[in-house]
Structures are given as C-alpha cells and as structure tokens.
PDB file of C-alpha atoms in Angstrom:
ATOM      1  CA  MET A   1    -122.559   4.562  73.324  1.00  0.00           C
ATOM      2  CA  SER A   2    -122.894   6.414  76.641  1.00  0.00           C
ATOM      3  CA  ARG A   3    -119.879   8.584  75.918  1.00  0.00           C
ATOM      4  CA  ARG A   4    -121.218   9.523  72.616  1.00  0.00           C
ATOM      5  CA  ILE A   5    -124.596  10.510  74.209  1.00  0.00           C
ATOM      6  CA  LEU A   6    -122.521  12.501  76.858  1.00  0.00           C
ATOM      7  CA  PHE A   7    -120.588  14.334  74.020  1.00  0.00           C
ATOM      8  CA  PHE A   8    -123.787  15.230  72.185  1.00  0.00           C
ATOM      9  CA  ALA A   9    -125.218  16.686  75.434  1.00  0.00           C
ATOM     10  CA  LEU A  10    -122.062  18.744  75.760  1.00  0.00           C
ATOM     11  CA  PHE A  11    -122.131  19.748  72.306  1.00  0.00           C
ATOM     12  CA  VAL A  12    -125.605  20.922  72.350  1.00  0.00           C
ATOM     13  CA  GLY A  13    -124.792  22.504  75.715  1.00  0.00           C
ATOM     14  CA  GLY A  14    -121.914  24.361  74.209  1.00  0.00           C
ATOM     15  CA  LEU A  15    -124.306  25.902  71.402  1.00  0.00           C
ATOM     16  CA  ALA A  16    -126.409  27.096  74.269  1.00  0.00           C
ATOM     17  CA  THR A  17    -123.555  28.583  76.016  1.00  0.00           C
ATOM     18  CA  LEU A  18    -122.648  30.460  72.954  1.00  0.00           C
ATOM     19  CA  TYR A  19    -126.041  31.895  72.812  1.00  0.00           C
ATOM     20  CA  VAL A  20    -126.195  33.020  76.365  1.00  0.00           C
ATOM     21  CA  ALA A  21    -122.663  34.351  75.999  1.00  0.00           C
ATOM     22  CA  ALA A  22    -123.965  36.401  73.062  1.00  0.00           C
ATOM     23  CA  ARG A  23    -126.909  37.741  75.119  1.00  0.00           C
ATOM     24  CA  GLU A  24    -124.201  38.815  77.603  1.00  0.00           C
ATOM     25  CA  ASN A  25    -122.489  40.988  74.988  1.00  0.00           C
ATOM     26  CA  VAL A  26    -119.824  38.524  74.180  1.00  0.00           C
ATOM     27  CA  SER A  27    -119.795  38.649  70.507  1.00  0.00           C
ATOM     28  CA  LEU A  28    -121.135  35.738  68.449  1.00  0.00           C
ATOM     29  CA  ALA A  29    -120.725  37.425  65.180  1.00  0.00           C
ATOM     30  CA  THR A  30    -117.086  36.638  64.806  1.00  0.00           C
ATOM     31  CA  LEU A  31    -117.673  32.853  65.501  1.00  0.00           C
ATOM     32  CA  THR A  32    -120.813  32.941  63.247  1.00  0.00           C
ATOM     33  CA  ALA A  33    -118.625  34.738  60.457  1.00  0.00           C
ATOM     34  CA  LYS A  34    -115.810  32.163  60.715  1.00  0.00           C
ATOM     35  CA  GLU A  35    -118.412  29.334  60.517  1.00  0.00           C
ATOM     36  CA  ALA A  36    -120.139  30.913  57.495  1.00  0.00           C
ATOM     37  CA  ALA A  37    -116.602  31.200  55.873  1.00  0.00           C
ATOM     38  CA  LEU A  38    -116.050  27.479  56.377  1.00  0.00           C
ATOM     39  CA  ARG A  39    -119.485  26.508  55.188  1.00  0.00           C
ATOM     40  CA  SER A  40    -118.988  28.610  52.191  1.00  0.00           C
ATOM     41  CA  ALA A  41    -115.601  27.149  51.404  1.00  0.00           C
ATOM     42  CA  LEU A  42    -117.165  23.503  51.851  1.00  0.00           C
ATOM     43  CA  GLY A  43    -119.867  24.505  49.336  1.00  0.00           C
ATOM     44  CA  GLU A  44    -117.484  26.186  46.727  1.00  0.00           C
ATOM     45  CA  TYR A  45    -115.053  23.197  47.001  1.00  0.00           C
ATOM     46  CA  PRO A  46    -117.045  20.293  47.925  1.00  0.00           C
ATOM     47  CA  VAL A  47    -114.783  17.594  46.753  1.00  0.00           C
ATOM     48  CA  ARG A  48    -111.503  18.917  48.244  1.00  0.00           C
ATOM     49  CA  GLY A  49    -113.343  19.877  51.457  1.00  0.00           C
ATOM     50  CA  PHE A  50    -114.768  16.292  51.688  1.00  0.00           C
ATOM     51  CA  ALA A  51    -111.325  14.840  50.961  1.00  0.00           C
ATOM     52  CA  ILE A  52    -109.660  16.877  53.648  1.00  0.00           C
ATOM     53  CA  GLY A  53    -112.345  16.178  56.100  1.00  0.00           C
ATOM     54  CA  PHE A  54    -112.251  12.480  55.386  1.00  0.00           C
ATOM     55  CA  ALA A  55    -108.551  12.550  55.931  1.00  0.00           C
ATOM     56  CA  VAL A  56    -108.712  14.458  59.112  1.00  0.00           C
ATOM     57  CA  TYR A  57    -111.446  12.118  60.448  1.00  0.00           C
ATOM     58  CA  VAL A  58    -109.480   9.041  59.484  1.00  0.00           C
ATOM     59  CA  GLY A  59    -106.525  10.461  61.484  1.00  0.00           C
ATOM     60  CA  VAL A  60    -108.443  11.363  64.398  1.00  0.00           C
ATOM     61  CA  SER A  61    -110.148   7.828  64.356  1.00  0.00           C
ATOM     62  CA  LEU A  62    -106.796   6.355  64.859  1.00  0.00           C
ATOM     63  CA  VAL A  63    -106.558   8.097  68.394  1.00  0.00           C
ATOM     64  CA  PRO A  64    -108.040   6.232  71.096  1.00  0.00           C
ATOM     65  CA  GLY A  65    -110.949   8.183  73.102  1.00  0.00           C
ATOM     66  CA  THR A  66    -111.789  10.717  70.443  1.00  0.00           C
ATOM     67  CA  THR A  67    -115.510  10.511  71.019  1.00  0.00           C
ATOM     68  CA  GLY A  68    -118.046  12.700  69.148  1.00  0.00           C
ATOM     69  CA  LYS A  69    -116.529  13.026  65.781  1.00  0.00           C
ATOM     70  CA  ALA A  70    -119.402  11.712  63.828  1.00  0.00           C
ATOM     71  CA  ILE A  71    -121.719  14.555  65.354  1.00  0.00           C
ATOM     72  CA  VAL A  72    -119.129  17.125  64.376  1.00  0.00           C
ATOM     73  CA  ALA A  73    -118.710  15.763  60.915  1.00  0.00           C
ATOM     74  CA  ALA A  74    -122.572  15.611  60.291  1.00  0.00           C
ATOM     75  CA  TRP A  75    -122.915  19.199  61.710  1.00  0.00           C
ATOM     76  CA  LEU A  76    -120.593  20.380  58.956  1.00  0.00           C
ATOM     77  CA  PHE A  77    -121.128  18.322  56.263  1.00  0.00           C
ATOM     78  CA  GLY A  78    -124.637  17.127  56.460  1.00  0.00           C
ATOM     79  CA  PHE A  79    -126.259  13.878  56.893  1.00  0.00           C
ATOM     80  CA  TRP A  80    -125.428  11.924  53.767  1.00  0.00           C
ATOM     81  CA  ALA A  81    -121.985  13.297  53.242  1.00  0.00           C
ATOM     82  CA  GLY A  82    -121.416  12.900  56.972  1.00  0.00           C
ATOM     83  CA  LEU A  83    -122.557   9.312  57.063  1.00  0.00           C
ATOM     84  CA  LEU A  84    -120.266   8.372  54.044  1.00  0.00           C
ATOM     85  CA  MET A  85    -117.215  10.135  55.823  1.00  0.00           C
ATOM     86  CA  VAL A  86    -117.972   8.523  59.067  1.00  0.00           C
ATOM     87  CA  ASN A  87    -118.529   4.923  58.141  1.00  0.00           C
ATOM     88  CA  ILE A  88    -115.957   4.687  55.565  1.00  0.00           C
ATOM     89  CA  GLY A  89    -113.470   6.781  57.548  1.00  0.00           C
ATOM     90  CA  LEU A  90    -113.845   4.648  60.520  1.00  0.00           C
ATOM     91  CA  THR A  91    -113.620   1.528  58.529  1.00  0.00           C
ATOM     92  CA  VAL A  92    -110.381   2.637  56.917  1.00  0.00           C
ATOM     93  CA  ALA A  93    -109.020   3.649  60.413  1.00  0.00           C
ATOM     94  CA  ALA A  94    -110.080   0.281  61.877  1.00  0.00           C
ATOM     95  CA  ILE A  95    -108.152  -1.603  58.961  1.00  0.00           C
ATOM     96  CA  GLY A  96    -105.013   0.438  59.514  1.00  0.00           C
ATOM     97  CA  SER A  97    -105.133  -0.520  63.277  1.00  0.00           C
ATOM     98  CA  PHE A  98    -105.794  -4.191  62.523  1.00  0.00           C
ATOM     99  CA  SER A  99    -103.037  -4.403  60.123  1.00  0.00           C
ATOM    100  CA  ALA A 100    -100.466  -2.716  62.422  1.00  0.00           C
ATOM    101  CA  SER A 101    -101.452  -5.086  65.112  1.00  0.00           C
ATOM    102  CA  ARG A 102    -101.137  -8.091  62.798  1.00  0.00           C
ATOM    103  CA  TYR A 103     -97.931  -7.282  60.944  1.00  0.00           C
ATOM    104  CA  LEU A 104     -96.035  -4.854  63.340  1.00  0.00           C
ATOM    105  CA  PHE A 105     -97.408  -5.362  66.940  1.00  0.00           C
ATOM    106  CA  HIS A 106     -98.600  -8.921  67.096  1.00  0.00           C
ATOM    107  CA  ASP A 107     -96.547 -10.095  69.900  1.00  0.00           C
ATOM    108  CA  LEU A 108     -97.035  -6.955  72.027  1.00  0.00           C
ATOM    109  CA  VAL A 109    -100.763  -7.163  71.795  1.00  0.00           C
ATOM    110  CA  ALA A 110    -100.926 -11.046  72.273  1.00  0.00           C
ATOM    111  CA  SER A 111     -98.868 -10.669  75.585  1.00  0.00           C
ATOM    112  CA  HIS A 112    -100.607  -7.557  76.624  1.00  0.00           C
ATOM    113  CA  TRP A 113    -104.282  -8.576  76.216  1.00  0.00           C
ATOM    114  CA  GLU A 114    -103.556 -12.452  76.508  1.00  0.00           C
ATOM    115  CA  ARG A 115    -106.576 -13.270  78.516  1.00  0.00           C
ATOM    116  CA  ARG A 116    -108.868 -11.116  76.251  1.00  0.00           C
ATOM    117  CA  LEU A 117    -107.452 -12.666  73.310  1.00  0.00           C
ATOM    118  CA  THR A 118    -108.087 -16.193  74.490  1.00  0.00           C
ATOM    119  CA  ARG A 119    -111.842 -15.315  74.988  1.00  0.00           C
ATOM    120  CA  VAL A 120    -112.020 -13.432  71.631  1.00  0.00           C
ATOM    121  CA  ASN A 121    -110.391 -16.555  69.808  1.00  0.00           C
ATOM    122  CA  HIS A 122    -112.897 -18.762  71.444  1.00  0.00           C
ATOM    123  CA  ALA A 123    -115.805 -16.442  70.423  1.00  0.00           C
ATOM    124  CA  LEU A 124    -114.550 -16.148  66.815  1.00  0.00           C
ATOM    125  CA  ALA A 125    -114.133 -20.122  66.565  1.00  0.00           C
ATOM    126  CA  ARG A 126    -117.723 -20.525  67.828  1.00  0.00           C
ATOM    127  CA  ASP A 127    -119.409 -17.550  65.945  1.00  0.00           C
ATOM    128  CA  GLY A 128    -116.971 -16.615  63.164  1.00  0.00           C
ATOM    129  CA  PRO A 129    -117.067 -12.789  62.056  1.00  0.00           C
ATOM    130  CA  SER A 130    -120.509 -12.651  63.353  1.00  0.00           C
ATOM    131  CA  TYR A 131    -119.036 -12.045  66.900  1.00  0.00           C
ATOM    132  CA  LEU A 132    -117.212  -9.027  65.484  1.00  0.00           C
ATOM    133  CA  PHE A 133    -120.264  -7.811  63.926  1.00  0.00           C
ATOM    134  CA  ALA A 134    -122.090  -8.009  67.259  1.00  0.00           C
ATOM    135  CA  ALA A 135    -119.186  -6.234  69.125  1.00  0.00           C
ATOM    136  CA  ARG A 136    -119.513  -3.338  66.533  1.00  0.00           C
ATOM    137  CA  VAL A 137    -123.116  -2.952  66.839  1.00  0.00           C
ATOM    138  CA  LEU A 138    -122.750  -3.041  70.677  1.00  0.00           C
ATOM    139  CA  HIS A 139    -120.060  -0.400  70.544  1.00  0.00           C
ATOM    140  CA  VAL A 140    -117.410  -2.275  72.215  1.00  0.00           C
ATOM    141  CA  PRO A 141    -114.309   0.099  72.570  1.00  0.00           C
ATOM    142  CA  PHE A 142    -113.245   0.551  68.848  1.00  0.00           C
ATOM    143  CA  CYS A 143    -109.537   0.813  69.129  1.00  0.00           C
ATOM    144  CA  VAL A 144    -108.982  -1.988  71.545  1.00  0.00           C
ATOM    145  CA  THR A 145    -111.098  -4.094  69.383  1.00  0.00           C
ATOM    146  CA  ASN A 146    -108.934  -3.456  66.225  1.00  0.00           C
ATOM    147  CA  TYR A 147    -105.929  -4.203  67.871  1.00  0.00           C
ATOM    148  CA  VAL A 148    -107.107  -7.430  69.588  1.00  0.00           C
ATOM    149  CA  MET A 149    -108.707  -8.611  66.339  1.00  0.00           C
ATOM    150  CA  GLY A 150    -105.443  -8.101  64.377  1.00  0.00           C
ATOM    151  CA  ALA A 151    -103.722 -10.727  66.742  1.00  0.00           C
ATOM    152  CA  THR A 152    -106.471 -13.310  66.016  1.00  0.00           C
ATOM    153  CA  PRO A 153    -106.844 -15.529  62.898  1.00  0.00           C
ATOM    154  CA  ILE A 154    -109.897 -13.369  61.385  1.00  0.00           C
ATOM    155  CA  ARG A 155    -109.469 -12.666  57.807  1.00  0.00           C
ATOM    156  CA  LEU A 156    -109.252  -9.112  56.571  1.00  0.00           C
ATOM    157  CA  ARG A 157    -112.559  -9.636  54.394  1.00  0.00           C
ATOM    158  CA  GLY A 158    -114.290 -10.738  57.569  1.00  0.00           C
ATOM    159  CA  PHE A 159    -113.153  -7.991  59.453  1.00  0.00           C
ATOM    160  CA  TRP A 160    -113.876  -5.319  56.923  1.00  0.00           C
ATOM    161  CA  TRP A 161    -117.519  -6.455  56.375  1.00  0.00           C
ATOM    162  CA  SER A 162    -118.296  -6.903  60.053  1.00  0.00           C
ATOM    163  CA  THR A 163    -116.868  -3.333  60.883  1.00  0.00           C
ATOM    164  CA  GLN A 164    -118.471  -1.689  57.884  1.00  0.00           C
ATOM    165  CA  LEU A 165    -121.954  -3.245  58.577  1.00  0.00           C
ATOM    166  CA  GLY A 166    -121.565  -3.434  62.424  1.00  0.00           C
ATOM    167  CA  ILE A 167    -120.863   0.428  62.991  1.00  0.00           C
ATOM    168  CA  LEU A 168    -123.654   1.604  60.505  1.00  0.00           C
ATOM    169  CA  PRO A 169    -126.758   1.640  62.832  1.00  0.00           C
ATOM    170  CA  GLY A 170    -124.986   3.656  65.467  1.00  0.00           C
ATOM    171  CA  ASN A 171    -123.381   5.829  63.001  1.00  0.00           C
ATOM    172  CA  VAL A 172    -126.976   6.574  61.466  1.00  0.00           C
ATOM    173  CA  ILE A 173    -128.101   7.680  64.997  1.00  0.00           C
ATOM    174  CA  PHE A 174    -125.119   9.960  65.653  1.00  0.00           C
ATOM    175  CA  VAL A 175    -124.893  11.525  62.108  1.00  0.00           C
ATOM    176  CA  TYR A 176    -128.657  12.193  62.280  1.00  0.00           C
ATOM    177  CA  ALA A 177    -127.912  13.855  65.618  1.00  0.00           C
ATOM    178  CA  GLY A 178    -125.199  16.054  64.302  1.00  0.00           C
ATOM    179  CA  SER A 179    -127.121  17.110  61.163  1.00  0.00           C
ATOM    180  CA  GLN A 180    -129.948  18.260  63.443  1.00  0.00           C
ATOM    181  CA  ALA A 181    -127.737  20.625  65.448  1.00  0.00           C
ATOM    182  CA  PRO A 182    -128.329  24.287  64.415  1.00  0.00           C
ATOM    183  CA  THR A 183    -125.647  26.361  62.937  1.00  0.00           C
ATOM    184  CA  LEU A 184    -124.379  29.470  65.090  1.00  0.00           C
ATOM    185  CA  GLU A 185    -126.261  31.499  62.398  1.00  0.00           C
ATOM    186  CA  THR A 186    -129.415  29.976  63.125  1.00  0.00           C
ATOM    187  CA  ILE A 187    -128.673  30.340  66.875  1.00  0.00           C
ATOM    188  CA  ALA A 188    -127.963  34.072  66.552  1.00  0.00           C
ATOM    189  CA  GLU A 189    -131.223  34.470  64.374  1.00  0.00           C
ATOM    190  CA  GLU A 190    -133.774  32.271  66.292  1.00  0.00           C
ATOM    191  CA  GLY A 191    -132.208  32.216  69.705  1.00  0.00           C
ATOM    192  CA  PHE A 192    -132.265  29.434  72.203  1.00  0.00           C
ATOM    193  CA  SER A 193    -135.442  27.678  70.778  1.00  0.00           C
ATOM    194  CA  SER A 194    -133.507  26.482  67.643  1.00  0.00           C
ATOM    195  CA  ILE A 195    -131.351  24.295  70.184  1.00  0.00           C
ATOM    196  CA  LEU A 196    -134.651  22.576  71.283  1.00  0.00           C
ATOM    197  CA  SER A 197    -135.804  21.632  67.803  1.00  0.00           C
ATOM    198  CA  PRO A 198    -138.057  18.690  67.381  1.00  0.00           C
ATOM    199  CA  GLY A 199    -135.112  17.028  65.420  1.00  0.00           C
ATOM    200  CA  LEU A 200    -132.606  17.321  68.341  1.00  0.00           C
ATOM    201  CA  ILE A 201    -135.252  15.894  70.742  1.00  0.00           C
ATOM    202  CA  ILE A 202    -135.917  12.829  68.388  1.00  0.00           C
ATOM    203  CA  ALA A 203    -132.139  12.610  68.386  1.00  0.00           C
ATOM    204  CA  PHE A 204    -131.795  12.374  72.077  1.00  0.00           C
ATOM    205  CA  ILE A 205    -134.471   9.799  72.410  1.00  0.00           C
ATOM    206  CA  ALA A 206    -133.091   7.661  69.671  1.00  0.00           C
ATOM    207  CA  MET A 207    -129.584   7.584  71.042  1.00  0.00           C
ATOM    208  CA  SER A 208    -131.088   6.739  74.797  1.00  0.00           C
ATOM    209  CA  VAL A 209    -133.261   3.954  73.077  1.00  0.00           C
ATOM    210  CA  PHE A 210    -130.981   2.393  70.494  1.00  0.00           C
ATOM    211  CA  PRO A 211    -128.652   0.680  72.739  1.00  0.00           C
ATOM    212  CA  LEU A 212    -131.291  -1.286  74.602  1.00  0.00           C
ATOM    213  CA  LEU A 213    -132.968  -2.501  71.202  1.00  0.00           C
ATOM    214  CA  VAL A 214    -129.665  -3.192  69.837  1.00  0.00           C
ATOM    215  CA  ARG A 215    -128.374  -5.351  72.758  1.00  0.00           C
ATOM    216  CA  ALA A 216    -131.737  -7.398  72.778  1.00  0.00           C
ATOM    217  CA  LEU A 217    -131.522  -7.855  68.898  1.00  0.00           C
ATOM    218  CA  VAL A 218    -127.852  -8.898  68.873  1.00  0.00           C
ATOM    219  CA  HIS A 219    -128.373 -11.556  71.401  1.00  0.00           C
ATOM    220  CA  ARG A 220    -131.054 -12.893  69.474  1.00  0.00           C
ATOM    221  CA  VAL A 221    -129.264 -12.889  66.128  1.00  0.00           C
ATOM    222  CA  LEU A 222    -126.283 -14.721  67.986  1.00  0.00           C
ATOM    223  CA  ARG A 223    -128.430 -17.411  69.414  1.00  0.00           C
ATOM    224  CA  TRP A 224    -130.107 -17.860  66.093  1.00  0.00           C
ATOM    225  CA  HIS A 225    -126.594 -18.182  64.646  1.00  0.00           C
ATOM    226  CA  ARG A 226    -125.417 -20.738  66.977  1.00  0.00           C
ATOM    227  CA  HIS A 227    -128.459 -22.714  66.558  1.00  0.00           C
ATOM    228  CA  ARG A 228    -128.101 -23.172  62.869  1.00  0.00           C
ATOM    229  CA  ARG A 229    -124.523 -24.140  63.487  1.00  0.00           C
TER     230      ARG A 229
END
C-alpha cells in the first residue's frame, strides 16, 4: 500500500514537473497533443482500446513490482472502466500465476518458500479462503501470494473469490485517485492549481487512512470468523 501511495505522489509530482518545464519554455504542447490523440483514439474505438489496455494490464500485472498500474489505467480510462480493468485484470493475472505455481512450479515454490508455506497452510486450515481474503485486503505482496497459494490445497474457486473481492476496496481508492488526476491539457490550460484539486487531496487522505481502517476491520472479521468456528 505504501508503495502505491509513493507512486501516486511521484505521478502527481511528475505532472507538476511537466507544468514547471512548460513554464521554462520546454514545450508541453507536443505531449498534450499526443495525449489528446490517444484519448481521441480511445473514444473512437472504446471496445478495442479497452481490450488492448486490458491485455497490457494483465501482462504487466504478471511482473513483480509493477506498482501504480491502477492509477495510470484510471487516468486514461476513467473511474468505472478503470475499475473494471484493474479488478478483473489483476484477478486474471493472479489466477495465471496461481495455476503456473500449482501445475508447473509446485516443487520449486514449495522448496523456496518452505517456511512461509507451512505458516500459510496452517492459516488456511484454520480460516479457509478468508485468510487469503484478509491478505488481499491488507495488500500482502501480490505476486508472492499468488505463487505461494498455488502450492497450497486451496481450491481455485476459493482463490478466485477471495482475490476478486479482497483487492476491490484498495482498487477503488487507487482508481479514484487516478481518475482525479488532471490531463496534460487541463494542466496547460489551468496551471499548477489543477494538480491541487479537491479530488486529489481527498485521494491522498483516503490512501493514507485506508490501510489503518482496513487493518483494524480485518482483524475484527478474522476474530469473528474464528469464534464462529
């Protein structure tokens, strides 16, 4: 989560840098024109544009450490299309990594993460897929979790729903943040003030508060789940 907040700060800082560069006679017009052309193409061919964006997003999601994808996707596609792309795309990538671990690299994963796998198997025996759901909500490293889970007995259905639902709250926050970032054209027209919009300020606050609230909520839900059992 903290890495995503850092990426968002760098993303907004990059927009501010572009504005300052434009003030120093480094042309922003070319970048603005290219962005406008891209957005025009996405508007003219929305289905094709979304399909290409989705495929790229899934591919990038398979690479560990690629933080900030949700923010960029929402900046280009908007909130609802961005949320659909991000949530389903991440889940598809997760299932791909999970399946590769289970059917191709099971022994390698089991030997490399032996201690972690022992703890995870114990937690799954105690909490079931709810353990993975909690890990997703708390943003435990995405790719590592996928591979480790592939070496456990968890069923694909349990892996799917706990991933799809668990990543949703955080994705809503980051997609909202990306959708509030101004376009280059807006920066060129309105100046630096467009980067300090109320929407971006709300996004920063939400990203800062969200991890604390989620951590407390997840611990309560897990305690309730264990008590029921």
